[in-house]
Coordinates of C-alpha atoms in Angstrom, one line a residue:
Chain A
M653 CA 11.6 -87.8 147.6
I654 CA 13.5 -84.9 146.1
K655 CA 10.7 -84.5 143.5
K656 CA 8.2 -84.3 146.4
I657 CA 10.3 -81.6 148.2
V658 CA 10.7 -79.6 145.0
F659 CA 6.9 -79.9 144.4
I660 CA 6.1 -78.7 147.9
L661 CA 8.6 -75.8 147.6
L662 CA 7.1 -74.7 144.2
A663 CA 3.6 -75.1 145.5
G664 CA 4.6 -73.0 148.6
I665 CA 6.1 -70.3 146.4
F666 CA 3.1 -70.3 144.1
F667 CA 0.6 -69.9 146.9
N668 CA 2.7 -67.2 148.6
F669 CA 2.8 -65.4 145.2
Q670 CA -0.9 -65.7 144.9
S671 CA -1.5 -64.4 148.4
L672 CA 0.9 -61.5 147.7
L673 CA -1.1 -60.7 144.5
A674 CA -4.3 -60.5 146.6
L675 CA -2.8 -57.7 148.7
T676 CA -1.1 -55.5 146.2
I677 CA -2.1 -54.1 142.9
N678 CA 0.0 -53.1 139.9
I679 CA -1.5 -49.7 139.2
Y680 CA 0.6 -49.4 136.0
G681 CA -1.0 -52.5 134.5
P682 CA -4.0 -52.7 132.3
G683 CA -6.3 -51.9 135.3
D684 CA -8.4 -55.0 135.0
K685 CA -7.5 -56.5 138.4
K686 CA -9.9 -55.9 141.2
I687 CA -9.7 -56.5 145.0
N688 CA -13.0 -57.5 146.6
L689 CA -13.5 -55.6 149.8
F690 CA -16.1 -56.1 152.5
I691 CA -16.9 -53.6 155.3
A692 CA -18.3 -55.5 158.3
K693 CA -21.1 -54.0 160.4
P694 CA -19.3 -51.6 162.8
F695 CA -19.0 -52.3 166.5
V696 CA -20.2 -49.0 168.0
A697 CA -20.6 -48.3 171.7
E698 CA -24.1 -47.3 172.7
Q699 CA -23.3 -43.6 173.3
F700 CA -22.3 -43.1 169.7
R701 CA -24.9 -42.8 167.0
V702 CA -22.7 -42.9 163.9
D703 CA -22.7 -46.4 162.4
D704 CA -24.4 -45.4 159.1
K705 CA -22.2 -42.4 158.8
L706 CA -19.1 -44.4 159.4
V707 CA -19.7 -47.0 156.7
S708 CA -21.0 -44.4 154.2
T709 CA -17.9 -42.1 154.7
L710 CA -15.6 -45.1 154.4
K711 CA -17.4 -46.3 151.2
D712 CA -17.2 -42.8 149.7
K713 CA -13.4 -42.6 150.3
L714 CA -12.7 -46.2 149.2
G715 CA -15.0 -45.7 146.2
L716 CA -12.3 -43.4 144.7
L717 CA -10.0 -46.4 144.4
P718 CA -11.0 -48.0 141.1
F719 CA -9.2 -51.3 141.8
L720 CA -11.5 -52.0 144.8
R721 CA -14.9 -53.6 144.4
I722 CA -17.0 -53.1 147.5
I723 CA -19.0 -56.2 148.2
P724 CA -22.6 -55.7 149.5
A725 CA -23.6 -57.6 152.7
E726 CA -26.2 -59.6 150.7
D727 CA -23.4 -61.2 148.6
V728 CA -21.6 -62.6 151.7
L729 CA -22.7 -65.7 153.6
N730 CA -24.7 -64.8 156.8
K731 CA -24.5 -61.1 155.6
G732 CA -20.9 -61.1 156.7
E733 CA -21.6 -60.9 160.4
I734 CA -18.6 -61.2 162.7
K735 CA -18.4 -61.8 166.5
G736 CA -15.9 -59.0 167.0
P737 CA -13.5 -56.6 165.3
G738 CA -10.3 -58.5 166.1
L739 CA -8.5 -61.4 164.3
V740 CA -9.7 -64.0 166.8
D741 CA -13.3 -63.0 166.4
I742 CA -13.5 -63.6 162.7
D743 CA -14.5 -66.8 160.8
F744 CA -12.7 -66.1 157.5
R745 CA -14.1 -69.1 155.7
K746 CA -17.4 -67.5 154.8
F747 CA -15.6 -64.5 153.4
L748 CA -13.3 -66.8 151.5
L749 CA -16.3 -68.6 150.0
S750 CA -17.9 -65.3 149.2
R751 CA -14.7 -64.3 147.3
V752 CA -13.9 -61.5 149.6
D753 CA -10.2 -60.5 149.5
V754 CA -10.1 -57.9 152.2
L755 CA -12.3 -57.5 155.2
L756 CA -12.6 -54.2 157.1
T757 CA -13.7 -54.0 160.7
I758 CA -14.6 -50.9 162.7
N759 CA -14.7 -50.6 166.4
L760 CA -15.8 -47.3 168.0
K761 CA -15.5 -47.3 171.8
P762 CA -15.3 -44.8 174.6
G763 CA -11.9 -43.3 175.1
S764 CA -10.1 -40.8 177.2
N765 CA -11.6 -38.0 175.1
W766 CA -14.6 -38.1 172.8
G767 CA -13.9 -41.7 171.8
E768 CA -11.5 -44.2 170.2
I769 CA -11.8 -45.8 166.9
E770 CA -10.0 -48.9 165.7
L771 CA -9.9 -49.7 162.0
R772 CA -8.5 -53.0 160.7
A773 CA -8.0 -54.5 157.3
F774 CA -7.6 -58.3 157.0
D775 CA -6.2 -60.4 154.2
V776 CA -8.9 -63.0 154.0
L777 CA -6.8 -65.6 152.2
R778 CA -3.9 -65.4 154.6
Q779 CA -6.1 -64.6 157.6
Q780 CA -3.8 -61.8 158.6
L781 CA -4.0 -58.2 159.6
I782 CA -2.6 -56.0 156.8
V783 CA -3.4 -52.5 158.1
G784 CA -4.5 -51.7 161.7
K785 CA -5.0 -48.1 163.0
A786 CA -6.4 -46.7 166.2
Y787 CA -7.2 -43.0 166.7
D788 CA -8.0 -41.2 169.9
L789 CA -10.6 -38.7 168.9
Q790 CA -11.1 -35.3 170.6
S791 CA -14.5 -34.8 168.9
E792 CA -16.9 -36.3 166.4
A793 CA -15.6 -33.8 163.8
Q794 CA -12.3 -35.8 163.8
L795 CA -14.0 -39.0 162.7
P796 CA -13.7 -38.3 158.9
L797 CA -10.1 -37.4 159.4
A798 CA -9.4 -40.8 161.0
L799 CA -11.3 -42.6 158.3
R800 CA -9.4 -40.9 155.5
S801 CA -6.1 -41.5 157.2
F802 CA -6.9 -45.2 157.4
C803 CA -7.9 -45.1 153.7
G804 CA -4.5 -43.5 152.9
A805 CA -2.8 -46.3 154.8
L806 CA -4.8 -48.9 152.9
L807 CA -3.9 -47.3 149.5
Q808 CA -0.3 -47.3 150.5
Q809 CA -0.6 -51.0 151.3
F810 CA -2.2 -51.8 148.0
T811 CA -0.1 -49.6 145.6
G812 CA 3.0 -48.5 147.6
R813 CA 2.0 -44.9 147.4
D814 CA -0.7 -42.5 148.8
S815 CA -1.0 -39.5 146.6
L816 CA -4.8 -39.3 146.9
F817 CA -5.2 -38.7 150.6
S818 CA -1.9 -37.1 151.5
E819 CA -0.9 -34.7 148.6
P820 CA -2.8 -31.4 148.3
I821 CA -4.1 -30.0 145.0
V822 CA -4.1 -26.3 144.2
F823 CA -6.8 -24.9 141.8
V824 CA -8.0 -21.5 140.6
H825 CA -11.5 -20.2 141.5
K826 CA -12.8 -17.5 139.1
Q827 CA -15.2 -14.8 140.0
R828 CA -16.3 -11.7 138.0
Q829 CA -13.7 -9.3 139.5
K830 CA -11.5 -11.5 141.7
Q831 CA -9.7 -14.8 141.3
A832 CA -8.4 -17.0 144.1
L833 CA -6.2 -20.0 144.7
Y834 CA -7.6 -22.8 146.8
E835 CA -6.2 -26.0 148.3
I836 CA -8.1 -29.3 148.5
Y837 CA -7.4 -33.0 148.6
A838 CA -8.7 -35.3 145.9
D839 CA -11.3 -36.8 148.3
G840 CA -12.8 -33.3 148.9
Y841 CA -11.1 -32.9 152.3
G842 CA -9.5 -29.7 153.4
L843 CA -11.0 -27.1 151.1
K844 CA -9.1 -23.9 152.0
K845 CA -8.6 -20.5 150.3
L846 CA -4.9 -19.7 150.0
L847 CA -5.0 -16.2 148.4
E848 CA -7.2 -13.8 146.4
V849 CA -6.3 -11.1 143.9
D850 CA -8.1 -8.4 141.9
G851 CA -6.9 -9.9 138.7
I852 CA -6.3 -13.1 136.8
I853 CA -4.5 -16.2 138.1
A854 CA -3.3 -18.8 135.6
S855 CA -1.3 -22.0 135.7
P856 CA -0.5 -22.5 139.4
A857 CA 2.1 -25.1 140.2
W858 CA 3.7 -26.4 143.4
D859 CA 7.3 -26.8 144.0
F860 CA 8.6 -30.4 144.6
R861 CA 8.4 -29.9 148.4
G862 CA 4.8 -28.6 148.5
E863 CA 6.0 -25.3 150.1
K864 CA 5.6 -22.8 147.3
I865 CA 3.2 -22.1 144.4
V866 CA 4.2 -20.3 141.3
F867 CA 1.7 -18.8 138.9
T868 CA 0.9 -16.2 136.2
L869 CA -0.7 -13.1 137.7
I870 CA -2.3 -10.5 135.5
E871 CA -3.1 -7.2 137.2
H872 CA -3.5 -3.6 136.0
G873 CA -2.8 -4.6 132.4
R874 CA 0.5 -6.4 133.2
H875 CA 1.7 -9.9 133.6
F876 CA 3.6 -10.8 136.8
L877 CA 5.2 -13.9 138.1
G878 CA 3.3 -14.7 141.3
L879 CA 5.1 -16.7 144.0
W880 CA 3.3 -17.7 147.1
D881 CA 4.9 -19.2 150.2
K882 CA 2.8 -21.6 152.2
Q883 CA 4.7 -21.1 155.5
S884 CA 4.7 -17.3 155.6
N885 CA 1.4 -17.0 153.6
K886 CA 3.2 -14.2 151.6
L887 CA 2.7 -13.3 147.9
E888 CA 5.6 -12.0 145.9
K889 CA 5.0 -10.4 142.5
H890 CA 7.8 -10.2 140.0
L891 CA 8.0 -8.4 136.7
L892 CA 10.0 -10.4 134.1
P893 CA 11.4 -9.4 130.8
G894 CA 8.9 -9.2 127.9
N895 CA 5.1 -8.7 128.1
S896 CA 3.8 -12.2 128.8
I897 CA 4.5 -14.6 131.5
I898 CA 3.0 -18.0 130.7
S899 CA 3.0 -21.4 132.4
P900 CA 5.7 -21.1 135.1
I901 CA 6.8 -24.3 136.8
F902 CA 9.3 -25.5 139.3
T903 CA 12.2 -27.8 138.3
P904 CA 12.9 -30.7 140.7
E905 CA 16.0 -28.6 141.8
G906 CA 13.7 -25.7 142.9
E907 CA 14.4 -23.4 140.0
I908 CA 11.6 -21.8 137.9
V909 CA 11.1 -22.4 134.2
V910 CA 8.7 -20.2 132.4
S911 CA 7.6 -19.1 128.9
L912 CA 8.4 -15.5 128.1
D913 CA 8.1 -13.4 125.0
V914 CA 11.5 -11.7 125.4
K915 CA 12.3 -12.0 121.6
G916 CA 8.7 -11.2 120.6
N917 CA 7.7 -14.9 120.8
P918 CA 6.9 -17.2 123.7
D919 CA 10.0 -19.3 124.4
I920 CA 11.0 -21.3 127.4
Y921 CA 13.6 -20.0 129.8
L922 CA 15.2 -21.1 133.1
L923 CA 15.2 -18.3 135.7
S924 CA 17.9 -17.5 138.2
K925 CA 17.2 -17.1 141.9
D926 CA 17.0 -13.3 141.4
F927 CA 14.3 -13.8 138.6
K928 CA 16.6 -13.0 135.7
I929 CA 17.0 -15.2 132.6
K930 CA 19.6 -17.8 133.4
K931 CA 19.3 -20.0 130.3
T932 CA 17.2 -20.4 127.2
L933 CA 15.8 -24.0 127.1
I934 CA 13.5 -23.9 124.1
S935 CA 13.6 -21.2 121.4
H936 CA 11.7 -21.2 118.1
W937 CA 9.8 -18.6 116.0
A938 CA 6.5 -20.4 117.0
I939 CA 4.8 -20.5 120.4
D940 CA 6.6 -22.7 123.0
I941 CA 4.7 -23.0 126.3
S942 CA 3.7 -25.3 129.2
P943 CA 7.0 -26.9 130.3
F944 CA 6.6 -29.8 132.8
F945 CA 9.4 -31.9 134.2
A946 CA 9.8 -35.6 135.2
R947 CA 10.9 -36.1 138.8
N948 CA 14.6 -36.6 137.9
G949 CA 14.6 -33.5 135.7
E950 CA 15.9 -35.4 132.7
K951 CA 12.8 -35.0 130.5
M952 CA 10.6 -32.0 130.0
V953 CA 7.4 -32.0 127.9
F954 CA 6.1 -28.8 126.4
T955 CA 3.6 -27.5 123.8
S956 CA 4.8 -26.0 120.6
A957 CA 3.1 -24.6 117.5
R958 CA 6.2 -25.0 115.4
L959 CA 4.3 -27.3 113.0
G960 CA 1.5 -24.8 112.5
N961 CA -0.8 -26.2 115.2
P962 CA -0.1 -26.8 118.9
H963 CA 1.5 -30.3 119.5
I964 CA 3.3 -32.0 122.3
F965 CA 7.1 -32.4 122.3
V966 CA 9.6 -33.8 124.8
W967 CA 13.0 -32.2 125.5
L968 CA 15.6 -34.7 126.5
K969 CA 18.0 -32.8 128.7
K970 CA 21.1 -35.1 128.4
E971 CA 21.0 -35.2 124.6
N972 CA 19.6 -31.7 124.3
R973 CA 17.2 -33.2 121.8
I974 CA 13.6 -32.5 121.0
R975 CA 11.3 -35.3 120.1
R976 CA 7.7 -35.0 118.8
V977 CA 5.1 -36.8 121.0
S978 CA 1.7 -36.1 119.5
Y979 CA 0.9 -36.8 115.8
E980 CA -2.9 -37.1 115.8
G981 CA -5.2 -34.1 115.9
K982 CA -4.6 -30.5 115.3
Y983 CA -4.8 -29.1 118.8
N984 CA -2.8 -30.9 121.6
T985 CA -2.0 -28.9 124.7
S986 CA -1.5 -29.0 128.5
A987 CA 0.9 -31.9 128.7
V988 CA 2.2 -33.3 132.0
L989 CA 4.7 -36.1 132.6
S990 CA 4.4 -38.9 135.1
P991 CA 7.1 -38.6 137.7
D992 CA 9.0 -41.5 136.2
G993 CA 9.0 -39.7 132.8
R994 CA 7.2 -42.5 131.0
L995 CA 3.6 -41.3 130.5
V996 CA 2.5 -38.0 128.9
V997 CA -1.0 -36.9 129.8
F998 CA -2.4 -34.2 127.6
S999 CA -5.5 -32.5 126.2
R1000 CA -6.6 -32.9 122.6
L1001 CA -9.3 -30.9 120.9
L1002 CA -11.7 -33.2 119.1
A1003 CA -14.9 -32.2 117.2
E1004 CA -17.0 -32.8 120.3
G1005 CA -14.6 -30.8 122.6
H1006 CA -11.3 -31.3 124.5
R1007 CA -10.5 -34.8 125.8
I1008 CA -7.7 -36.2 127.9
F1009 CA -5.2 -38.7 126.4
V1010 CA -2.3 -40.7 127.8
H1011 CA 0.8 -41.3 125.6
D1012 CA 3.3 -44.0 126.6
L1013 CA 6.8 -42.6 125.6
E1014 CA 8.3 -46.2 125.7
S1015 CA 5.7 -48.0 123.6
G1016 CA 4.4 -45.0 121.6
Q1017 CA 0.8 -46.2 122.5
E1018 CA -1.9 -43.6 123.0
K1019 CA -5.2 -43.9 124.9
Q1020 CA -8.1 -41.6 125.4
I1021 CA -9.1 -41.6 129.1
S1022 CA -11.9 -39.0 129.2
F1023 CA -15.0 -38.8 127.1
G1024 CA -16.8 -35.6 128.1
P1025 CA -19.4 -34.3 127.5
G1026 CA -18.3 -30.7 127.3
N1027 CA -14.6 -29.9 127.5
D1028 CA -12.1 -32.0 129.6
E1029 CA -9.0 -29.9 130.0
E1030 CA -5.8 -29.2 132.0
P1031 CA -4.9 -32.7 133.1
F1032 CA -2.5 -33.2 136.0
I1033 CA -1.0 -36.6 136.9
A1034 CA -0.5 -37.5 140.6
S1035 CA 2.9 -38.3 142.0
D1036 CA 2.0 -42.0 142.0
G1037 CA 1.8 -41.8 138.2
Y1038 CA -1.7 -43.4 138.4
F1039 CA -4.4 -40.8 139.3
V1040 CA -5.2 -38.0 136.9
L1041 CA -7.0 -34.8 137.7
F1042 CA -8.6 -32.6 135.1
S1043 CA -11.1 -29.7 134.9
S1044 CA -14.3 -30.1 132.9
N1045 CA -17.5 -28.2 132.2
R1046 CA -19.5 -31.3 131.7
S1047 CA -22.0 -30.1 134.4
G1048 CA -22.2 -26.7 132.8
K1049 CA -19.7 -25.2 135.3
Y1050 CA -16.0 -25.9 135.4
K1051 CA -15.2 -28.5 138.2
L1052 CA -12.4 -30.9 139.0
Y1053 CA -12.6 -34.6 138.2
L1054 CA -10.5 -37.5 139.2
T1055 CA -9.7 -40.4 136.8
T1056 CA -6.7 -42.7 136.3
I1057 CA -4.3 -43.5 133.5
N1058 CA -6.8 -46.3 132.6
G1059 CA -9.7 -43.9 132.4
D1060 CA -11.5 -45.0 135.5
G1061 CA -14.4 -43.0 136.9
P1062 CA -14.3 -40.0 136.6
Y1063 CA -15.2 -39.0 140.1
L1064 CA -16.1 -35.4 141.0
V1065 CA -13.8 -33.7 143.4
D1066 CA -16.2 -31.8 145.8
T1067 CA -15.2 -28.2 145.7
Q1068 CA -18.6 -27.3 147.0
E1069 CA -20.2 -24.3 145.2
L1070 CA -16.8 -23.2 143.7
N1071 CA -16.0 -23.4 140.1
A1072 CA -12.5 -24.8 139.7
Y1073 CA -9.8 -24.5 137.0
S1074 CA -6.2 -25.5 136.5
P1075 CA -5.7 -28.2 139.1
A1076 CA -2.1 -29.0 140.1
W1077 CA -0.9 -31.7 142.5
V1078 CA 2.2 -31.7 144.5
H1079 CA 4.9 -34.0 143.0
K1080 CA 6.9 -34.5 146.2
L1081 CA 10.4 -35.9 145.8
E1082 CA 10.9 -39.3 147.4
Chain B
M563 CA -12.0 88.6 150.3
K564 CA -15.1 87.3 148.3
I565 CA -13.2 87.7 145.1
K566 CA -10.3 85.5 146.5
V567 CA -12.8 82.9 147.5
L568 CA -14.4 82.9 144.1
V569 CA -11.0 82.6 142.4
V570 CA -10.1 79.6 144.5
V571 CA -13.5 77.9 143.9
G572 CA -13.1 78.6 140.2
L573 CA -9.6 77.1 140.1
F574 CA -10.7 74.1 142.0
L575 CA -13.6 73.5 139.5
G576 CA -11.2 74.0 136.7
V577 CA -8.9 71.3 138.1
L578 CA -11.9 69.0 138.6
T579 CA -13.0 69.5 134.9
V580 CA -9.5 68.6 133.6
G581 CA -9.1 65.6 135.9
C582 CA -12.5 64.0 135.1
A583 CA -12.5 64.4 131.3
K584 CA -12.2 60.6 130.8
K585 CA -15.3 60.1 132.9
K586 CA -17.3 62.1 130.3
V587 CA -18.4 64.7 132.9
V588 CA -20.1 67.5 131.0
V589 CA -18.9 70.8 132.4
P590 CA -21.5 73.6 132.0
A591 CA -20.1 76.2 129.5
T592 CA -19.0 79.3 131.1
T593 CA -17.7 81.0 127.9
G594 CA -19.4 82.2 124.8
D595 CA -17.7 79.5 122.4
T596 CA -20.3 76.7 123.0
S597 CA -20.8 75.3 119.4
V598 CA -17.2 74.3 118.8
S599 CA -16.9 72.6 122.2
E600 CA -20.1 70.5 121.6
Q601 CA -19.0 69.4 118.2
T602 CA -15.6 68.2 119.4
Q603 CA -17.1 66.3 122.3
G604 CA -19.8 64.7 120.1
S605 CA -17.2 63.3 117.6
E606 CA -15.0 62.0 120.4
I607 CA -18.0 60.1 121.9
K608 CA -18.9 58.7 118.5
G609 CA -15.3 57.5 117.9
L610 CA -15.2 55.9 121.3
K611 CA -18.5 54.1 120.7
E612 CA -17.3 52.8 117.4
L613 CA -14.1 51.6 118.9
Q614 CA -16.0 49.9 121.6
E615 CA -18.3 48.2 119.2
K616 CA -15.3 47.1 117.0
R617 CA -13.6 45.7 120.0
A618 CA -16.8 43.9 121.1
R619 CA -17.2 42.4 117.5
E620 CA -13.6 41.3 117.5
L621 CA -14.0 39.7 120.9
Q622 CA -17.1 37.9 119.8
E623 CA -15.4 36.7 116.6
L624 CA -12.5 35.5 118.6
K625 CA -14.8 33.7 121.0
E626 CA -16.7 32.1 118.2
K627 CA -13.4 31.1 116.5
E628 CA -12.1 29.6 119.7
L629 CA -15.4 27.7 120.2
K630 CA -15.3 26.4 116.7
E631 CA -11.7 25.3 117.1
K632 CA -12.6 23.6 120.4
Q633 CA -15.5 21.9 118.8
A634 CA -13.5 20.8 115.9
K635 CA -10.8 19.6 118.2
E636 CA -13.3 17.7 120.3
A637 CA -14.9 16.2 117.2
S638 CA -11.5 15.2 115.9
K639 CA -10.6 13.7 119.3
E640 CA -13.9 11.9 119.4
E641 CA -13.3 10.6 115.9
A642 CA -9.8 9.7 116.9
L643 CA -11.0 7.8 119.9
K644 CA -13.6 6.1 117.8
I645 CA -11.0 5.0 115.3
I646 CA -8.6 3.9 118.0
G647 CA -11.2 1.9 119.8
E648 CA -12.1 -0.1 116.7
R649 CA -11.4 -3.8 117.3
I650 CA -9.8 -6.2 114.9
F651 CA -10.7 -9.9 114.6
F652 CA -8.8 -13.1 113.9
D653 CA -9.4 -16.6 112.6
F654 CA -9.3 -19.6 115.0
D655 CA -5.8 -20.4 116.2
S656 CA -4.4 -17.6 114.1
Y657 CA -2.7 -14.3 114.7
E658 CA -2.4 -13.3 111.1
L659 CA -3.8 -9.8 110.3
K660 CA -6.7 -10.0 107.8
P661 CA -6.9 -7.3 105.0
E662 CA -9.7 -5.6 106.9
A663 CA -7.7 -5.6 110.1
R664 CA -4.8 -3.9 108.2
Q665 CA -7.1 -1.2 107.0
V666 CA -8.3 -0.5 110.5
L667 CA -4.7 -0.4 111.7
Q668 CA -3.8 2.1 109.0
K669 CA -6.5 4.5 110.2
K670 CA -5.3 4.0 113.7
A671 CA -1.7 4.8 112.7
E672 CA -2.8 8.1 111.1
V673 CA -4.8 9.1 114.2
L674 CA -1.9 8.2 116.5
K675 CA 0.5 10.3 114.4
A676 CA -1.9 13.2 114.5
H677 CA -2.3 13.0 118.2
P678 CA 1.1 12.5 119.7
D679 CA -0.3 12.8 123.2
L680 CA -2.1 9.5 122.9
M681 CA -0.6 6.2 124.1
L682 CA -2.0 2.8 123.4
I683 CA -2.5 -0.5 125.2
I684 CA -3.2 -3.3 122.8
E685 CA -5.0 -6.3 124.4
G686 CA -5.0 -9.7 122.8
H687 CA -8.0 -11.9 123.4
C688 CA -9.1 -15.5 122.4
D689 CA -12.2 -17.6 122.2
E690 CA -12.9 -20.2 124.9
R691 CA -12.0 -23.2 122.8
G692 CA -8.3 -23.4 123.4
T693 CA -6.6 -24.1 126.7
E694 CA -5.8 -21.2 129.0
E695 CA -2.0 -21.3 128.6
Y696 CA -2.1 -21.6 124.8
N697 CA -4.6 -18.9 124.6
L698 CA -2.4 -16.6 126.7
A699 CA 0.3 -17.2 124.1
L700 CA -2.0 -16.7 121.2
G701 CA -3.4 -13.5 122.7
E702 CA 0.1 -12.2 123.0
K703 CA 0.8 -13.1 119.4
R704 CA -2.4 -11.3 118.3
A705 CA -1.6 -8.2 120.2
R706 CA 2.0 -8.2 118.9
A707 CA 0.9 -8.6 115.3
A708 CA -1.1 -5.3 115.6
Y709 CA 1.8 -3.7 117.5
E710 CA 4.4 -4.6 114.9
F711 CA 2.1 -3.4 112.1
L712 CA 1.6 0.0 113.7
I713 CA 5.4 0.3 114.1
L714 CA 5.8 -0.4 110.4
L715 CA 3.3 2.4 109.8
G716 CA 5.4 4.9 111.7
V717 CA 4.0 4.8 115.2
E718 CA 6.7 5.0 117.9
A719 CA 7.1 1.7 119.8
N720 CA 7.4 3.5 123.1
R721 CA 3.8 4.8 122.7
M722 CA 2.4 1.3 122.7
Q723 CA 2.1 -1.5 125.3
I724 CA 0.7 -5.0 124.7
V725 CA -1.0 -7.4 127.1
S726 CA -2.6 -10.8 126.6
Y727 CA -5.8 -11.8 128.5
G728 CA -6.2 -15.1 126.7
E729 CA -9.8 -16.3 127.0
E730 CA -10.5 -14.4 130.3
Y731 CA -12.6 -11.5 128.9
P732 CA -15.0 -12.7 126.2
L733 CA -16.9 -10.0 124.3
D734 CA -19.8 -12.4 123.8
P735 CA -20.4 -15.0 126.5
G736 CA -22.0 -17.4 124.0
H737 CA -20.7 -20.8 123.2
N738 CA -21.1 -20.8 119.4
E739 CA -19.1 -19.8 116.4
T740 CA -20.8 -16.3 116.2
A741 CA -19.6 -15.6 119.8
W742 CA -16.2 -17.2 119.3
A743 CA -15.6 -15.0 116.1
K744 CA -16.3 -11.9 118.2
N745 CA -14.0 -13.0 121.0
R746 CA -10.9 -13.7 118.8
R747 CA -9.9 -10.0 118.8
D748 CA -7.5 -7.2 119.6
E749 CA -8.8 -4.4 121.7
F750 CA -7.1 -0.9 121.8
K751 CA -7.2 1.2 124.9
I752 CA -6.1 4.8 125.1
V753 CA -3.8 6.0 127.9
K754 CA -2.7 9.6 128.1
K755 CA 0.9 10.6 128.4

């Protein structure tokens, strides 16, 4: 009897575990697990003529999530037809037999304004609703907004975090005489010009609250520290000691760290609130640039030419110790750290051009995640430690591309006709 | 009464003759000593003419000298600007001055010392192959290498300024080694005091 009870309990635990696995995904794993997702034919009231657009937009957004496999209707019994969008209307058995893990339903109906859309995601195995959202739309233009919001909620459900749809990216657009900073989300939503200057903009970086952007500004033959405030839309320009201001970045505490040539050589300094040098962090006769902090501020990666060629190093704050990260290649630059401080993503120059690599600081393993053609440069990891952005001229023009630490995709970030350089994501503090 | 009038007219004419001598007014001779007066006047006129010619010659010479000096100065300035504007080039991922770059900088130093009114901006540039941040640092090192060499050659530090543009302003927009070699450079721009 006891054996029987133990068996039932174990079986219960096992099945529960299996069902949990079907709903979440370990994005830090090898990246081989896929969730099969099916989008049922939308239920759309007669006055709306948007069914194709609804499904295609949803597919575009969800197509950015490499752990999802979108199942075509032909692969599902009875083409996956359902009686209605709610739980009680669905016969889950045919989806289960067709190996569908998640079923999405759409219901667009008349509302108090333009219309109301209900979006639901069901766990087929457990026959349960996992994400359900309803949006009261003022106009048709709000439809994509509702769809991306739902996709964000779904991503949150699967991975525990939504960097892709909720955290903005800043990038540089270069013209002959002027350069500008733009904001965009990784799915191409919300392209917006933030500022434009008659000079050069380099290395923009958000603060950890997503309120300010710091960058190098070169105007009238001089380097300035540019500081832009999102709320006031004001640009401050600060002259700093030395001639060159390179790769400024915010610390998690909101201070600015930057490479300056105060001693005739680019070294890394911490600035005070009044833009004076507060502390020297890294000093060497060689070039030291591109500092980047983990979310807890305990680790900082940087690029140094102290060994003759540019290589990646990590500075361990507590021990005040520097550790070499890259050993391969002769030109490793633009390193960023995952928020947990485990992964270093950087660019390495190979014979065929720059490529993006991921280095695991714990295991020491290194993996190439981009393969060109052209140059893949300036990688930036999302705050989920999973998605990676980089700029590439693979199409002949520099554009932004989205990949993951496993090298999925890459997917073009639609910046319309604009060329795009130096992408930087917000790393919001939790 | 007539005699009085004649005397007054005569005196008046006399005063006029004395007052207008510089204006070379030839007064009709009223006395019998005509030959001496003509000779004196003739020699005075000749002297004046020679003086005028001499002065004109001197003025012309002076003008010519000034023109020559100006032309020489302009030529020298042009030559100076040409020398100053000469670029120097670097190897990939290097900020070491090559022997030919040192020669160019030596000529620049001489020109700068000869023209103390000239001030210089040294711009460091890179080819497109590196990443933007590293190229800004490398451009800075390239500009600084020239700056420090010129200081060693006796040019005052306060007459020079350096700026790095990284890979932003290529000389040749090509994507091959010939273009890259042209783009790894220092440029020298004149600013007047």
